[in-house]
Tab-separated table of C-alpha atoms and ligand atoms in Angstrom:
chain	number	residue	atom	x	y	z
A	1	MET	CA	2.164	5.154	56.919
A	2	ALA	CA	3.618	3.100	60.004
A	3	ILE	CA	5.323	4.910	63.077
A	4	ARG	CA	7.618	2.163	65.028
A	5	ASN	CA	8.786	1.791	68.501
A	6	ILE	CA	11.655	3.777	69.467
A	7	ARG	CA	13.402	1.882	72.509
A	8	GLU	CA	14.936	3.963	74.732
A	9	MET	CA	18.173	4.000	76.905
A	10	GLY	CA	19.160	1.298	78.240
A	11	ASP	CA	17.753	-1.097	75.651
A	12	ASP	CA	20.933	-3.041	74.476
A	13	VAL	CA	20.072	-2.836	71.481
A	14	LEU	CA	21.228	0.591	71.498
A	15	LYS	CA	25.080	-0.460	72.404
A	16	LYS	CA	25.104	-2.823	69.387
A	17	THR	CA	27.412	-2.568	65.894
A	18	CYS	CA	24.861	-2.248	63.083
A	19	LYS	CA	26.271	-4.606	59.811
A	20	GLU	CA	26.551	-2.917	56.412
A	21	VAL	CA	23.763	-2.909	54.362
A	22	ARG	CA	25.036	-5.360	51.009
A	23	GLU	CA	21.688	-4.317	49.223
A	24	ILE	CA	18.245	-2.469	49.348
A	25	THR	CA	15.250	-5.332	49.548
A	26	PRO	CA	11.376	-4.079	50.082
A	27	ARG	CA	12.098	-4.332	53.514
A	28	THR	CA	14.943	-1.990	53.095
A	29	ARG	CA	12.999	0.575	51.733
A	30	GLU	CA	9.961	-0.397	54.314
A	31	LEU	CA	12.228	0.200	57.111
A	32	ILE	CA	13.549	3.171	55.705
A	33	ASP	CA	9.947	4.750	55.503
A	34	ASP	CA	9.357	3.494	58.427
A	35	MET	CA	12.128	5.398	59.363
A	36	LEU	CA	11.441	8.628	58.323
A	37	ASP	CA	7.436	8.935	59.780
A	38	THR	CA	8.354	7.782	62.818
A	39	MET	CA	11.193	10.670	63.295
A	40	TYR	CA	8.442	13.246	62.022
A	41	GLU	CA	6.406	11.960	64.299
A	42	ALA	CA	8.599	12.097	67.141
A	43	ASN	CA	9.900	15.850	65.799
A	44	GLY	CA	13.378	14.349	65.525
A	45	VAL	CA	15.660	15.770	63.510
A	46	GLY	CA	17.475	12.369	62.627
A	47	LEU	CA	17.203	8.601	63.495
A	48	ALA	CA	19.850	5.574	63.251
A	49	ALA	CA	17.935	1.896	62.599
A	50	PRO	CA	19.454	1.137	65.737
A	51	GLN	CA	16.822	2.746	67.706
A	52	VAL	CA	13.892	0.629	65.669
A	53	GLY	CA	15.841	-2.154	66.914
A	54	ILE	CA	17.463	-3.060	63.724
A	55	LEU	CA	21.131	-2.779	63.378
A	56	LYS	CA	21.840	-1.891	60.476
A	57	ARG	CA	23.827	0.734	58.809
A	58	ILE	CA	21.126	2.653	58.290
A	59	VAL	CA	20.417	6.763	59.355
A	60	VAL	CA	17.871	9.581	58.800
A	61	ILE	CA	18.005	13.013	58.810
A	62	ASP	CA	16.109	16.218	57.731
A	63	VAL	CA	17.247	19.561	60.492
A	64	THR	CA	15.566	21.566	58.208
A	65	GLY	CA	11.523	19.674	58.100
A	66	GLU	CA	12.150	19.432	54.433
A	67	ASP	CA	15.103	17.595	53.096
A	68	PRO	CA	15.852	14.242	54.274
A	69	TYR	CA	18.976	12.755	53.811
A	70	VAL	CA	18.862	9.156	53.949
A	71	MET	CA	21.935	7.135	54.520
A	72	ILE	CA	23.369	3.789	54.378
A	73	ASN	CA	26.494	2.394	55.259
A	74	PRO	CA	27.654	6.206	56.079
A	75	LYS	CA	30.542	6.954	56.390
A	76	ILE	CA	32.930	10.332	57.429
A	77	LEU	CA	35.889	11.342	55.624
A	78	GLU	CA	36.983	14.841	56.433
A	79	VAL	CA	35.253	17.285	59.899
A	80	SER	CA	37.293	20.205	61.254
A	81	GLY	CA	36.149	23.269	63.273
A	82	GLU	CA	33.963	22.794	66.875
A	83	GLN	CA	31.170	23.126	67.980
A	84	SER	CA	29.457	23.362	71.329
A	85	GLY	CA	25.908	23.009	72.473
A	86	HIS	CA	22.864	21.424	73.760
A	87	GLU	CA	21.960	18.100	72.141
A	88	ALA	CA	19.314	15.487	72.917
A	89	CYS	CA	17.799	11.887	71.529
A	90	LEU	CA	14.600	10.058	70.622
A	91	SER	CA	16.478	7.425	72.405
A	92	VAL	CA	17.347	9.402	76.017
A	93	PRO	CA	13.147	11.571	76.016
A	94	GLY	CA	13.497	14.719	78.046
A	95	LYS	CA	17.249	15.594	78.422
A	96	THR	CA	19.348	16.866	77.328
A	97	GLY	CA	22.990	18.291	77.467
A	98	ILE	CA	26.505	20.129	76.841
A	99	VAL	CA	28.625	17.800	72.983
A	100	THR	CA	30.431	19.477	71.439
A	101	ARG	CA	30.772	17.751	67.776
A	102	PRO	CA	32.341	18.761	64.946
A	103	ASN	CA	31.423	22.433	63.448
A	104	TYR	CA	32.215	20.911	59.523
A	105	VAL	CA	31.332	17.029	58.293
A	106	LYS	CA	32.188	15.336	54.890
A	107	ALA	CA	30.744	12.313	54.833
A	108	VAL	CA	29.899	9.445	51.920
A	109	ALA	CA	26.690	7.253	51.987
A	110	TYR	CA	24.178	5.771	49.811
A	111	ASN	CA	21.346	6.735	48.685
A	112	GLU	CA	17.849	4.488	48.918
A	113	ASN	CA	18.659	3.401	45.933
A	114	MET	CA	22.284	2.248	46.703
A	115	GLU	CA	23.415	4.890	44.478
A	116	SER	CA	26.999	6.774	46.735
A	117	TYR	CA	27.346	10.406	47.737
A	118	GLU	CA	29.133	13.123	49.857
A	119	ILE	CA	27.714	15.606	52.028
A	120	GLU	CA	29.587	18.433	53.518
A	121	ALA	CA	27.138	20.005	55.885
A	122	THR	CA	27.681	22.382	58.999
A	123	GLU	CA	26.556	23.687	62.259
A	124	LEU	CA	22.853	21.505	63.024
A	125	LEU	CA	23.321	19.044	59.916
A	126	ALA	CA	27.119	18.128	60.505
A	127	ARG	CA	25.833	17.492	64.155
A	128	ALA	CA	23.033	15.047	64.034
A	129	ILE	CA	25.430	13.106	60.806
A	130	CYS	CA	27.769	13.264	64.215
A	131	HIS	CA	25.336	11.769	66.741
A	132	GLU	CA	23.350	9.198	64.434
A	133	LEU	CA	26.481	7.515	63.285
A	134	ASP	CA	27.340	7.137	66.088
A	135	HIS	CA	24.370	4.858	66.992
A	136	LEU	CA	25.556	2.927	64.515
A	137	ASP	CA	28.614	1.933	66.956
A	138	GLY	CA	26.296	1.702	69.822
A	139	HIS	CA	26.790	5.117	71.142
A	140	LEU	CA	24.853	7.555	73.155
A	141	PHE	CA	25.140	11.259	73.692
A	142	VAL	CA	25.166	10.861	76.833
A	143	GLU	CA	28.946	9.002	77.149
A	144	LYS	CA	29.691	12.928	75.994
A	145	VAL	CA	28.221	15.999	77.939
A	146	GLU	CA	30.173	17.600	79.337
A	147	GLY	CA	28.734	18.279	83.162
A	148	GLU	CA	25.582	17.215	84.074
A	149	LEU	CA	22.684	15.603	81.636
A	150	MET	CA	20.044	17.795	82.482
A	151	ASN	CA	15.990	17.734	82.328
A	152	ALA	CA	14.633	19.412	78.567
A	153	ALA	CA	11.977	20.646	80.471
A	154	ASP	CA	13.774	22.615	83.179
A	155	LEU	CA	16.435	23.926	80.935
A	156	GLU	CA	13.224	25.837	78.896
A	157	GLU	CA	12.123	27.412	82.512
A	158	ASP	CA	15.760	28.736	82.965
A	159	GLU	CA	15.308	30.391	79.173
B	201	LIG	NI1	20.339	9.612	68.863
């Protein structure tokens, strides 16, 4: 198990466009394993490779804690509906804000064996896919926040 350092907002690596993965090498497998370990260690529901400083089109997502998706070269095929809710990011620690996303997403990606698969997602999983894919093109959720970026701690006090 290897935990990698999570890059935070202000780090230029988070603003870059990531490159497509052409083949799975032992280093790619190690990266994916480390990304999963790093995501779980940080109690996140998703992590994109640039967040650990690697400019490759790879994300890991697990909104249930027991069902991880590895998405390599992911592409969104279809979206519909809308959901507005609080979003957060391991690269923007302690902050949260309201972001509107599609409520349904259909995407295609490769798994860790470079087998293509489609995924249909709603609600939190749909939100996570949109959020993580944005990272691959150098975008953070803070660009899409409606109103103020808030301190997550303040929010918890209000509720
Ligand atoms: Ni994020």
